[in-house]
Short mmCIF file of C-alpha atoms in Angstrom, two decimals:
data_model
loop_
_atom_site.label_atom_id
_atom_site.label_comp_id
_atom_site.label_asym_id
_atom_site.label_seq_id
_atom_site.Cartn_x
_atom_site.Cartn_y
_atom_site.Cartn_z
CA GLN T 322 154.51 -93.33 100.71
CA LEU T 323 150.98 -93.00 100.92
CA ALA T 324 151.70 -93.16 104.20
CA GLU T 325 153.32 -90.58 104.51
CA LEU T 326 151.33 -88.63 102.19
CA VAL T 327 148.48 -88.79 105.01
CA VAL T 328 150.55 -88.33 107.82
CA GLN T 329 151.86 -84.96 106.36
CA PHE T 330 148.14 -84.00 105.63
CA PHE T 331 146.57 -84.11 108.80
CA GLN T 332 149.62 -83.08 110.39
CA PRO T 333 149.22 -79.11 111.87
CA LYS T 334 150.73 -76.58 110.04
CA PRO T 335 153.82 -74.94 111.70
CA GLN T 336 152.66 -72.59 113.58
CA LEU T 337 155.02 -70.06 112.18
CA LEU T 338 152.70 -66.78 112.79
CA GLN T 339 151.91 -67.30 116.35
CA GLY T 340 152.24 -64.62 118.38
CA LEU T 341 151.13 -61.63 115.00
CA THR T 342 148.45 -60.13 114.91
CA VAL T 343 147.78 -59.50 111.28
CA THR T 344 145.71 -57.00 110.10
CA ILE T 345 144.20 -57.45 106.24
CA THR T 346 141.45 -55.56 104.19
CA ALA T 347 139.84 -57.27 101.27
CA GLY T 348 136.86 -56.36 98.54
CA PRO T 349 135.80 -53.40 97.37
CA THR T 350 134.36 -50.36 98.68
CA ARG T 351 130.74 -49.14 97.79
CA GLU T 352 130.53 -45.24 98.01
CA ALA T 353 127.55 -43.86 98.14
CA ILE T 354 125.63 -41.42 95.52
CA ASP T 355 122.81 -41.23 96.88
CA PRO T 356 120.44 -44.28 99.15
CA VAL T 357 120.29 -46.71 96.26
CA ARG T 358 123.85 -45.66 93.40
CA TYR T 359 126.74 -45.68 94.30
CA ILE T 360 130.07 -46.63 92.79
CA SER T 361 132.06 -49.70 93.23
CA ASN T 362 134.20 -51.40 91.82
CA HIS T 363 135.25 -55.78 90.10
CA SER T 364 136.90 -57.12 93.77
CA SER T 365 135.75 -60.36 95.07
CA GLY T 366 137.59 -60.31 97.98
CA LYS T 367 138.92 -63.49 96.85
CA MET T 368 142.67 -63.47 97.82
CA GLY T 369 142.28 -61.18 101.09
CA PHE T 370 139.86 -64.01 102.53
CA ALA T 371 142.57 -66.20 101.30
CA LEU T 372 145.30 -64.50 102.84
CA ALA T 373 143.18 -64.26 105.95
CA GLN T 374 142.84 -68.19 105.95
CA ALA T 375 146.77 -68.42 105.53
CA ALA T 376 147.37 -66.66 108.12
CA ALA T 377 145.33 -67.89 110.33
CA GLU T 378 146.38 -71.58 109.46
CA LEU T 379 150.17 -70.76 110.30
CA GLY T 380 148.86 -69.56 114.51
CA ALA T 381 148.43 -65.92 113.58
CA LYS T 382 145.42 -63.50 115.12
CA VAL T 383 144.00 -62.55 112.34
CA GLN T 384 141.31 -59.23 111.78
CA LEU T 385 140.02 -58.94 108.39
CA ILE T 386 138.17 -56.34 107.55
CA ALA T 387 136.07 -56.63 104.42
CA GLY T 388 134.30 -54.28 102.00
CA PRO T 389 130.91 -55.89 100.79
CA VAL T 390 131.43 -58.92 99.68
CA SER T 391 129.33 -62.06 99.24
CA LEU T 392 132.19 -64.92 101.25
CA PRO T 393 131.67 -66.70 104.11
CA THR T 394 134.78 -65.83 107.18
CA PRO T 395 137.45 -68.10 107.42
CA ALA T 396 137.69 -70.36 110.20
CA GLY T 397 139.67 -68.85 113.37
CA VAL T 398 139.39 -65.19 111.70
CA GLN T 399 137.73 -61.73 113.50
CA ARG T 400 135.80 -60.22 110.13
CA ILE T 401 134.86 -56.31 110.66
CA ASP T 402 132.41 -55.42 107.71
CA VAL T 403 132.88 -52.04 106.50
CA GLN T 404 130.89 -50.25 103.32
CA SER T 405 133.26 -46.89 102.39
CA ALA T 406 136.60 -46.21 101.91
CA ASP T 407 136.13 -43.86 105.01
CA GLN T 408 134.86 -46.52 107.39
CA MET T 409 137.30 -48.82 105.47
CA HIS T 410 140.29 -45.72 106.44
CA GLN T 411 138.65 -45.45 110.38
CA ALA T 412 138.73 -49.59 110.78
CA ALA T 413 142.23 -50.25 109.40
CA LEU T 414 144.17 -47.31 111.41
CA GLU T 415 142.43 -48.62 114.50
CA LEU T 416 143.74 -51.69 114.46
CA ALA T 417 147.05 -51.61 112.23
CA VAL T 418 148.94 -49.69 115.81
CA SER T 419 147.88 -53.43 117.82
CA SER T 420 149.15 -55.00 114.94
CA GLN T 421 152.45 -56.50 113.31
CA ILE T 422 151.54 -57.15 109.99
CA PHE T 423 148.81 -55.21 107.98
CA ILE T 424 148.35 -56.26 104.50
CA GLY T 425 145.66 -54.42 102.18
CA CYS T 426 144.32 -56.08 99.79
CA ALA T 427 141.34 -53.95 99.21
CA ALA T 428 140.36 -52.36 96.18
CA VAL T 429 139.41 -48.97 97.70
CA ALA T 430 138.03 -46.52 96.00
CA ASP T 431 140.24 -43.85 94.99
CA TYR T 432 136.83 -41.40 95.01
CA LYS T 433 133.89 -40.98 97.25
CA VAL T 434 131.19 -38.59 95.83
CA ALA T 435 131.64 -35.28 97.25
CA GLN T 436 128.06 -34.81 98.38
CA VAL T 437 126.23 -37.75 99.04
CA ALA T 438 122.31 -37.31 98.26
CA ALA T 439 119.89 -37.16 101.20
CA GLN T 440 117.18 -38.85 98.72
CA LYS T 441 117.34 -40.48 95.46
CA LEU T 442 118.02 -38.11 92.72
CA LYS T 443 115.88 -37.54 90.24
CA LYS T 444 116.40 -37.02 86.90
CA THR T 445 116.64 -34.17 85.09
CA ALA T 446 115.81 -32.80 81.75
CA ASP T 447 119.17 -31.93 81.45
CA ASP T 448 121.06 -35.00 79.03
CA ASN T 449 124.18 -34.38 80.82
CA LEU T 450 125.31 -34.67 84.18
CA SER T 451 128.36 -34.00 85.95
CA LEU T 452 129.10 -36.02 89.09
CA GLN T 453 131.70 -34.21 91.53
CA LEU T 454 134.35 -36.23 93.36
CA VAL T 455 136.83 -36.06 95.84
CA LYS T 456 140.08 -38.41 96.80
CA ASN T 457 139.69 -41.00 99.89
CA PRO T 458 141.75 -40.88 101.77
CA ASP T 459 144.70 -43.46 101.15
CA ILE T 460 144.86 -46.16 103.51
CA ILE T 461 147.50 -48.39 102.98
CA ALA T 462 150.03 -45.05 102.79
CA ALA T 463 148.60 -43.68 105.84
CA VAL T 464 149.44 -47.02 107.81
CA ALA T 465 152.62 -47.32 106.23
CA ALA T 466 152.92 -43.71 107.54
CA LEU T 467 152.37 -44.13 111.44
CA LEU T 468 155.63 -43.03 113.33
CA GLN T 469 154.42 -45.27 116.67
CA ASN T 470 153.45 -49.04 116.66
CA ARG T 471 154.11 -48.90 112.19
CA PRO T 472 153.32 -52.35 111.49
CA PHE T 473 155.24 -53.86 108.42
CA THR T 474 153.21 -52.98 105.48
CA VAL T 475 152.28 -55.00 102.39
CA GLY T 476 150.03 -53.16 99.80
CA PHE T 477 148.82 -54.38 96.29
CA ALA T 478 148.76 -52.91 92.81
CA ALA T 479 145.99 -53.85 90.34
CA GLU T 480 146.30 -52.51 87.27
CA THR T 481 145.75 -52.71 83.60
CA GLN T 482 148.97 -51.60 82.30
CA ASP T 483 152.52 -51.10 83.21
CA VAL T 484 152.33 -53.41 86.25
CA ALA T 485 155.75 -53.88 87.24
CA SER T 486 156.39 -49.80 86.85
CA TYR T 487 153.65 -48.29 89.13
CA ALA T 488 153.98 -51.23 91.73
CA LYS T 489 157.48 -49.99 92.35
CA GLN T 490 156.39 -46.19 92.10
CA LYS T 491 153.64 -47.34 94.37
CA LEU T 492 156.29 -49.43 96.82
CA GLN T 493 158.24 -46.46 97.00
CA LYS T 494 155.92 -43.08 97.29
CA LYS T 495 154.05 -44.71 99.79
CA LYS T 496 156.76 -45.93 101.68
CA LEU T 497 155.86 -49.73 101.57
CA ASP T 498 157.72 -52.73 102.92
CA LEU T 499 156.45 -55.07 100.54
CA ILE T 500 154.10 -55.14 97.26
CA CYS T 501 152.14 -57.79 95.31
CA ALA T 502 151.47 -56.38 91.81
CA ASN T 503 148.91 -58.22 89.41
CA ASP T 504 147.41 -57.73 86.22
CA VAL T 505 144.23 -57.15 85.84
CA SER T 506 143.58 -56.91 82.23
CA VAL T 507 144.47 -60.72 81.70
CA PRO T 508 141.24 -63.03 82.17
CA GLY T 509 141.54 -65.35 84.35
CA GLN T 510 143.67 -63.96 87.12
CA GLY T 511 142.82 -61.53 89.87
CA PHE T 512 139.19 -59.37 90.16
CA ASN T 513 136.53 -62.45 90.72
CA ALA T 514 138.53 -64.93 89.15
CA GLU T 515 139.72 -68.23 91.80
CA GLN T 516 143.30 -68.06 90.69
CA ASN T 517 146.41 -65.31 90.43
CA ALA T 518 149.90 -64.73 89.15
CA LEU T 519 151.61 -62.13 90.48
CA THR T 520 154.99 -60.32 91.21
CA ALA T 521 155.77 -59.60 94.70
CA TYR T 522 158.16 -55.96 95.09
CA TRP T 523 160.40 -55.42 98.15
CA ALA T 524 163.29 -52.50 98.29
CA ASP T 525 165.86 -55.09 96.83
CA GLY T 526 164.15 -58.14 95.77
CA GLU T 527 161.73 -59.45 94.03
CA GLN T 528 159.48 -62.55 93.71
CA PRO T 529 157.16 -63.77 90.51
CA PHE T 530 153.96 -66.05 91.83
CA ALA T 531 153.34 -68.59 88.85
CA LEU T 532 149.14 -68.37 88.20
CA GLN T 533 147.48 -71.04 90.53
CA ASP T 534 144.76 -70.92 92.81
CA LYS T 535 144.29 -68.06 95.06
CA SER T 536 144.67 -69.90 98.09
CA GLN T 537 147.82 -71.51 97.27
CA LEU T 538 149.41 -68.52 96.20
CA ALA T 539 148.19 -66.99 100.02
CA GLU T 540 149.77 -69.48 101.68
CA GLN T 541 153.64 -68.85 100.05
CA LEU T 542 152.53 -65.06 100.05
CA ILE T 543 152.33 -65.35 103.60
CA SER T 544 155.47 -66.94 103.93
CA LEU T 545 157.23 -64.60 101.70
CA ILE T 546 155.82 -61.54 103.90
CA TYR T 547 156.94 -63.39 106.88
CA LYS T 548 160.71 -63.89 105.91
CA ARG T 549 160.73 -60.25 104.69
CA TYR T 550 159.06 -59.34 108.40
CA SER T 551 161.44 -61.25 110.40
CA GLN T 552 164.35 -60.23 108.78
CA GLN Z 1230 90.79 -80.37 107.12
CA LEU Z 1231 94.01 -81.15 106.47
CA ALA Z 1232 93.71 -83.65 104.09
CA GLU Z 1233 92.24 -80.83 101.71
CA LEU Z 1234 95.43 -78.45 102.34
CA VAL Z 1235 97.11 -81.37 101.55
CA VAL Z 1236 95.07 -81.66 97.70
CA GLN Z 1237 95.38 -78.35 97.24
CA PHE Z 1238 99.54 -77.63 98.30
CA PHE Z 1239 99.64 -80.36 95.55
CA GLN Z 1240 97.08 -79.34 93.26
CA PRO Z 1241 98.05 -77.43 89.69
CA LYS Z 1242 98.09 -74.30 89.79
CA PRO Z 1243 95.71 -73.10 86.90
CA GLN Z 1244 97.68 -72.45 83.52
CA LEU Z 1245 96.13 -68.61 83.34
CA LEU Z 1246 98.90 -67.52 81.57
CA GLN Z 1247 99.00 -70.17 79.16
CA GLY Z 1248 100.25 -68.79 75.40
CA LEU Z 1249 101.73 -65.75 76.71
CA THR Z 1250 104.95 -65.00 76.42
CA VAL Z 1251 106.02 -62.52 79.59
CA THR Z 1252 109.47 -60.62 79.52
CA ILE Z 1253 110.52 -59.68 82.81
CA THR Z 1254 113.53 -57.23 83.51
CA ALA Z 1255 115.44 -57.90 87.06
CA GLY Z 1256 118.39 -56.56 89.26
CA PRO Z 1257 120.41 -53.49 88.99
CA THR Z 1258 122.74 -52.62 85.96
CA ARG Z 1259 126.39 -51.95 85.69
CA GLU Z 1260 127.78 -48.51 84.08
CA ALA Z 1261 131.33 -48.94 83.96
CA ILE Z 1262 133.66 -46.01 84.34
CA ASP Z 1263 136.98 -48.10 83.56
CA PRO Z 1264 138.24 -51.98 83.49
CA VAL Z 1265 137.78 -51.77 87.46
CA ARG Z 1266 135.20 -49.90 88.82
CA TYR Z 1267 131.53 -49.43 87.82
CA ILE Z 1268 128.74 -47.13 88.72
CA SER Z 1269 125.66 -49.60 90.36
CA ASN Z 1270 122.88 -49.81 92.31
CA HIS Z 1271 121.82 -51.72 95.23
CA SER Z 1272 119.10 -53.73 93.49
CA SER Z 1273 119.32 -57.45 94.59
CA GLY Z 1274 116.88 -58.32 92.01
CA LYS Z 1275 114.48 -60.47 94.17
CA MET Z 1276 111.35 -59.18 93.06
CA GLY Z 1277 111.26 -60.14 89.48
CA PHE Z 1278 113.06 -63.14 90.07
CA ALA Z 1279 110.09 -63.39 92.19
CA LEU Z 1280 107.47 -62.20 89.22
CA ALA Z 1281 108.93 -63.92 86.93
CA GLN Z 1282 108.94 -67.81 89.06
CA ALA Z 1283 105.53 -66.52 89.41
CA ALA Z 1284 104.64 -65.81 86.10
CA ALA Z 1285 106.33 -68.96 84.79
CA GLU Z 1286 104.60 -71.26 87.37
CA LEU Z 1287 101.05 -70.12 86.13
CA GLY Z 1288 102.05 -71.36 82.62
CA ALA Z 1289 103.79 -68.74 80.41
CA LYS Z 1290 106.71 -68.22 78.77
CA VAL Z 1291 109.00 -66.07 80.96
CA GLN Z 1292 111.73 -64.71 79.21
CA LEU Z 1293 113.97 -62.62 82.05
CA ILE Z 1294 116.49 -60.68 81.25
CA ALA Z 1295 119.10 -59.77 84.24
CA GLY Z 1296 121.11 -57.63 85.35
CA PRO Z 1297 124.26 -58.44 87.67
CA VAL Z 1298 123.01 -60.44 90.52
CA SER Z 1299 123.49 -63.35 92.11
CA LEU Z 1300 120.64 -65.56 92.39
CA PRO Z 1301 119.47 -68.60 90.38
CA THR Z 1302 117.15 -68.68 87.62
CA PRO Z 1303 113.60 -70.02 88.34
CA ALA Z 1304 112.53 -73.22 87.05
CA GLY Z 1305 111.30 -72.93 82.99
CA VAL Z 1306 112.26 -69.64 82.94
CA GLN Z 1307 114.83 -68.33 79.71
CA ARG Z 1308 117.67 -65.95 81.51
CA ILE Z 1309 119.43 -63.06 79.41
CA ASP Z 1310 122.10 -61.74 81.87
CA VAL Z 1311 123.43 -58.31 80.40
CA GLN Z 1312 125.43 -55.73 82.89
CA SER Z 1313 124.76 -52.06 81.30
CA ALA Z 1314 121.67 -50.19 80.24
CA ASP Z 1315 122.26 -50.44 76.97
CA GLN Z 1316 122.74 -54.00 76.77
CA MET Z 1317 119.12 -54.46 78.63
CA HIS Z 1318 117.47 -52.26 76.34
CA GLN Z 1319 118.63 -53.79 72.74
CA ALA Z 1320 117.61 -57.18 74.49
CA ALA Z 1321 113.97 -55.77 75.99
CA LEU Z 1322 113.10 -54.05 72.48
CA GLU Z 1323 114.40 -57.67 70.97
CA LEU Z 1324 112.07 -59.82 73.10
CA ALA Z 1325 109.38 -57.14 74.01
CA VAL Z 1326 107.57 -57.58 70.65
CA SER Z 1327 106.86 -60.95 70.93
CA SER Z 1328 105.66 -60.80 73.87
CA GLN Z 1329 102.04 -60.06 75.56
CA ILE Z 1330 103.26 -58.15 79.08
CA PHE Z 1331 106.73 -56.63 80.29
CA ILE Z 1332 107.38 -55.99 83.23
CA GLY Z 1333 109.75 -53.73 83.12
CA CYS Z 1334 111.19 -54.90 87.54
CA ALA Z 1335 115.29 -53.97 87.06
CA ALA Z 1336 116.91 -51.14 88.57
CA VAL Z 1337 118.29 -49.53 85.37
CA ALA Z 1338 121.06 -46.92 85.90
CA ASP Z 1339 119.49 -43.68 84.60
CA TYR Z 1340 123.30 -41.66 83.49
CA LYS Z 1341 126.33 -43.84 82.03
CA VAL Z 1342 129.73 -42.43 81.87
CA ALA Z 1343 130.25 -40.52 78.81
CA GLN Z 1344 133.62 -41.80 77.92
CA VAL Z 1345 134.30 -45.27 79.88
CA ALA Z 1346 138.01 -45.58 79.95
CA ALA Z 1347 139.64 -48.76 78.29
CA GLN Z 1348 142.70 -48.66 81.01
CA LYS Z 1349 142.36 -48.24 84.82
CA LEU Z 1350 142.21 -44.79 85.82
CA LYS Z 1351 144.91 -43.38 87.52
CA LYS Z 1352 144.58 -41.03 90.59
CA THR Z 1353 145.69 -37.53 89.41
CA ALA Z 1354 147.57 -35.18 91.92
CA ASP Z 1355 144.43 -33.20 91.98
CA ASP Z 1356 142.11 -33.83 94.91
CA ASN Z 1357 138.83 -33.11 93.13
CA LEU Z 1358 137.36 -35.18 89.69
CA SER Z 1359 134.57 -34.73 87.60
CA LEU Z 1360 132.51 -37.80 86.17
CA GLN Z 1361 130.85 -36.49 82.99
CA LEU Z 1362 127.82 -38.91 82.81
CA VAL Z 1363 124.86 -39.03 79.98
CA LYS Z 1364 121.05 -40.35 79.83
CA ASN Z 1365 120.88 -44.17 79.04
CA PRO Z 1366 118.30 -45.01 77.42
CA ASP Z 1367 115.03 -45.55 78.65
CA ILE Z 1368 113.73 -48.87 78.43
CA ILE Z 1369 110.42 -48.87 80.07
CA ALA Z 1370 109.49 -45.95 78.21
CA ALA Z 1371 110.80 -47.37 74.93
CA VAL Z 1372 108.84 -50.50 75.19
CA ALA Z 1373 105.82 -49.04 76.37
CA ALA Z 1374 105.85 -46.11 73.32
CA LEU Z 1375 106.49 -49.35 70.43
CA LEU Z 1376 104.21 -48.58 67.97
CA GLN Z 1377 103.83 -52.41 66.39
CA ASN Z 1378 102.94 -55.36 69.02
CA ARG Z 1379 103.43 -53.08 72.01
CA PRO Z 1380 103.10 -55.37 75.63
CA PHE Z 1381 100.52 -54.55 77.62
CA THR Z 1382 103.24 -52.60 79.64
CA VAL Z 1383 104.25 -52.62 83.87
CA GLY Z 1384 106.86 -50.46 85.30
CA PHE Z 1385 108.80 -49.81 88.46
CA ALA Z 1386 108.80 -46.75 90.82
CA ALA Z 1387 111.11 -47.14 93.49
CA GLU Z 1388 111.03 -44.04 95.71
CA THR Z 1389 112.57 -42.47 98.67
CA GLN Z 1390 110.25 -39.53 98.77
CA ASP Z 1391 106.64 -38.19 97.10
CA VAL Z 1392 106.00 -42.30 96.29
CA ALA Z 1393 102.77 -42.07 95.08
CA SER Z 1394 102.81 -38.84 93.19
CA TYR Z 1395 106.08 -40.09 91.08
CA ALA Z 1396 104.33 -43.30 90.70
CA LYS Z 1397 101.48 -41.21 88.81
CA GLN Z 1398 103.71 -38.86 86.75
CA LYS Z 1399 105.96 -41.78 85.74
CA LEU Z 1400 102.97 -44.26 84.05
CA GLN Z 1401 101.18 -40.88 82.18
CA LYS Z 1402 104.40 -39.69 81.28
CA LYS Z 1403 106.43 -43.00 80.52
CA LYS Z 1404 102.49 -44.08 78.84
CA LEU Z 1405 102.35 -47.45 81.01
CA ASP Z 1406 99.46 -49.82 81.98
CA LEU Z 1407 100.80 -49.78 85.36
CA ILE Z 1408 103.18 -48.65 87.96
CA CYS Z 1409 104.34 -50.77 91.07
CA ALA Z 1410 105.58 -47.88 93.35
CA ASN Z 1411 107.78 -48.92 96.37
CA ASP Z 1412 109.47 -46.59 99.06
CA VAL Z 1413 113.01 -48.39 99.50
CA SER Z 1414 113.66 -45.58 102.25
CA VAL Z 1415 111.40 -48.27 104.63
CA PRO Z 1416 113.97 -50.54 106.01
CA GLY Z 1417 112.71 -53.81 105.96
CA GLN Z 1418 111.69 -53.58 102.57
CA GLY Z 1419 112.67 -52.98 98.76
CA PHE Z 1420 115.99 -53.21 97.70
CA ASN Z 1421 117.44 -56.45 98.91
CA ALA Z 1422 115.22 -56.91 101.57
CA GLU Z 1423 113.12 -60.38 101.75
CA GLN Z 1424 109.83 -58.19 101.69
CA ASN Z 1425 108.19 -56.15 99.53
CA ALA Z 1426 105.05 -53.87 100.48
CA LEU Z 1427 103.92 -51.79 97.50
CA THR Z 1428 101.46 -50.34 95.50
CA ALA Z 1429 99.72 -50.51 91.67
CA TYR Z 1430 98.85 -47.68 89.86
CA TRP Z 1431 96.87 -47.64 86.79
CA ALA Z 1432 94.20 -45.21 84.96
CA ASP Z 1433 91.48 -45.17 86.39
CA GLY Z 1434 92.35 -47.46 89.92
CA GLU Z 1435 94.90 -48.61 92.41
CA GLN Z 1436 95.69 -51.55 94.76
CA PRO Z 1437 98.02 -51.65 97.90
CA PHE Z 1438 99.78 -55.10 98.41
CA ALA Z 1439 101.05 -55.30 102.37
CA LEU Z 1440 104.17 -55.82 102.99
CA GLN Z 1441 104.97 -59.66 102.70
CA ASP Z 1442 107.42 -62.29 101.18
CA LYS Z 1443 108.39 -61.05 97.59
CA SER Z 1444 107.66 -64.56 96.06
CA GLN Z 1445 103.67 -64.45 97.33
CA LEU Z 1446 103.83 -60.80 96.74
CA ALA Z 1447 104.86 -61.68 93.38
CA GLU Z 1448 102.08 -63.84 92.65
CA GLN Z 1449 99.73 -61.33 93.59
CA LEU Z 1450 100.65 -59.25 91.32
CA ILE Z 1451 101.20 -61.56 88.21
CA SER Z 1452 97.46 -61.94 88.79
CA LEU Z 1453 96.73 -58.15 89.37
CA ILE Z 1454 98.62 -57.65 85.64
CA TYR Z 1455 96.44 -60.62 83.98
CA LYS Z 1456 93.71 -58.56 85.40
CA ARG Z 1457 94.25 -55.59 83.80
CA TYR Z 1458 95.59 -56.84 80.51
CA SER Z 1459 92.41 -59.00 80.06
CA GLN Z 1460 90.18 -56.25 80.39
#
């Protein structure tokens, strides 16, 4: 039995995704306020990087568009570093059209600062300040709306309440093929945690994934995504 | 000559700061917008951590109030981790009154969000959003304004233009004993760099420090601060 486990361990994984190109976005984006200040979020990039690693291990050509994170690039993965949502948007659309599968795992800022200051903003005498924000492009919706060379499009929904309901709305509204919903208000899962639990939804089905290491969860998710893609 | 250098290297540093307590703030602060989003800045904390290490090596009792950074705690330094300017403010005032020297090296957010949302904010149909900000407490000015047990107070000014002029204004207005001014618009120095160049200003003098490793610069700055404190 031990011998069997050892053989299993060293056996190359089945190259399920051989010949497929998978593009994945990961991490937060940073929206500049001025040369020193920015708006961002608590995404660590761990889930997206784990997905990139899992897809590469299954033989896919993986392009990983990463926001500012401090994570090593998984072996065999091509990494494109970006800062802002606008930069991620441009890289995503450019790479999506040559991909069979696109996974938008990044926590893209919904808004950016309307007018980025060229110099560091000085404190004013006024105690209040109003920061004007404008919407960022909706990257995953833009990919899903491609008319030509549209990849199988997978989104993520990180919510703090009504998780299932918001996720199903996003799936429909953004015309995604699959969405992974997780409740980031639960300590120990989601943002910056080593583990995650989530539920995948698609047009006529859903599948829950119990709390587990992100690397293990990533393998299961990639399997499900491949299964849905192939159907 | 080599023997001399070796002896020098292994010789314990003169314990100039023996018996003194030095409190240092370092890194950025994070101001929450909602449970997942925040406003921050590009401070890495490296300069403040280098100052803490230099002061500890010279025999001081060092209390390091650190914003969210990914740096190891220098040997012999007591570290207090905080996130927001309000938290840093509270820790700083608490520790300042039992310190002989206070160095405010943190890049404290000038503003925080007026009303932090308890749940993740949803995108609205509107393309524009106005984020209402209110001023954070001015930590270094509050320390310098202490009427009892006021430490020798050192501030930092990271500017992108008119560096000397802004720094001298801050020195006077906030009633600091010394201010270190650096131009963070120059690539390779200041925010997130390994090196830094700056000029220290006090009431009747100034001293420039050429571009060099932050650890080396920290040693020279601590020496100057001790000299000014002792006079």
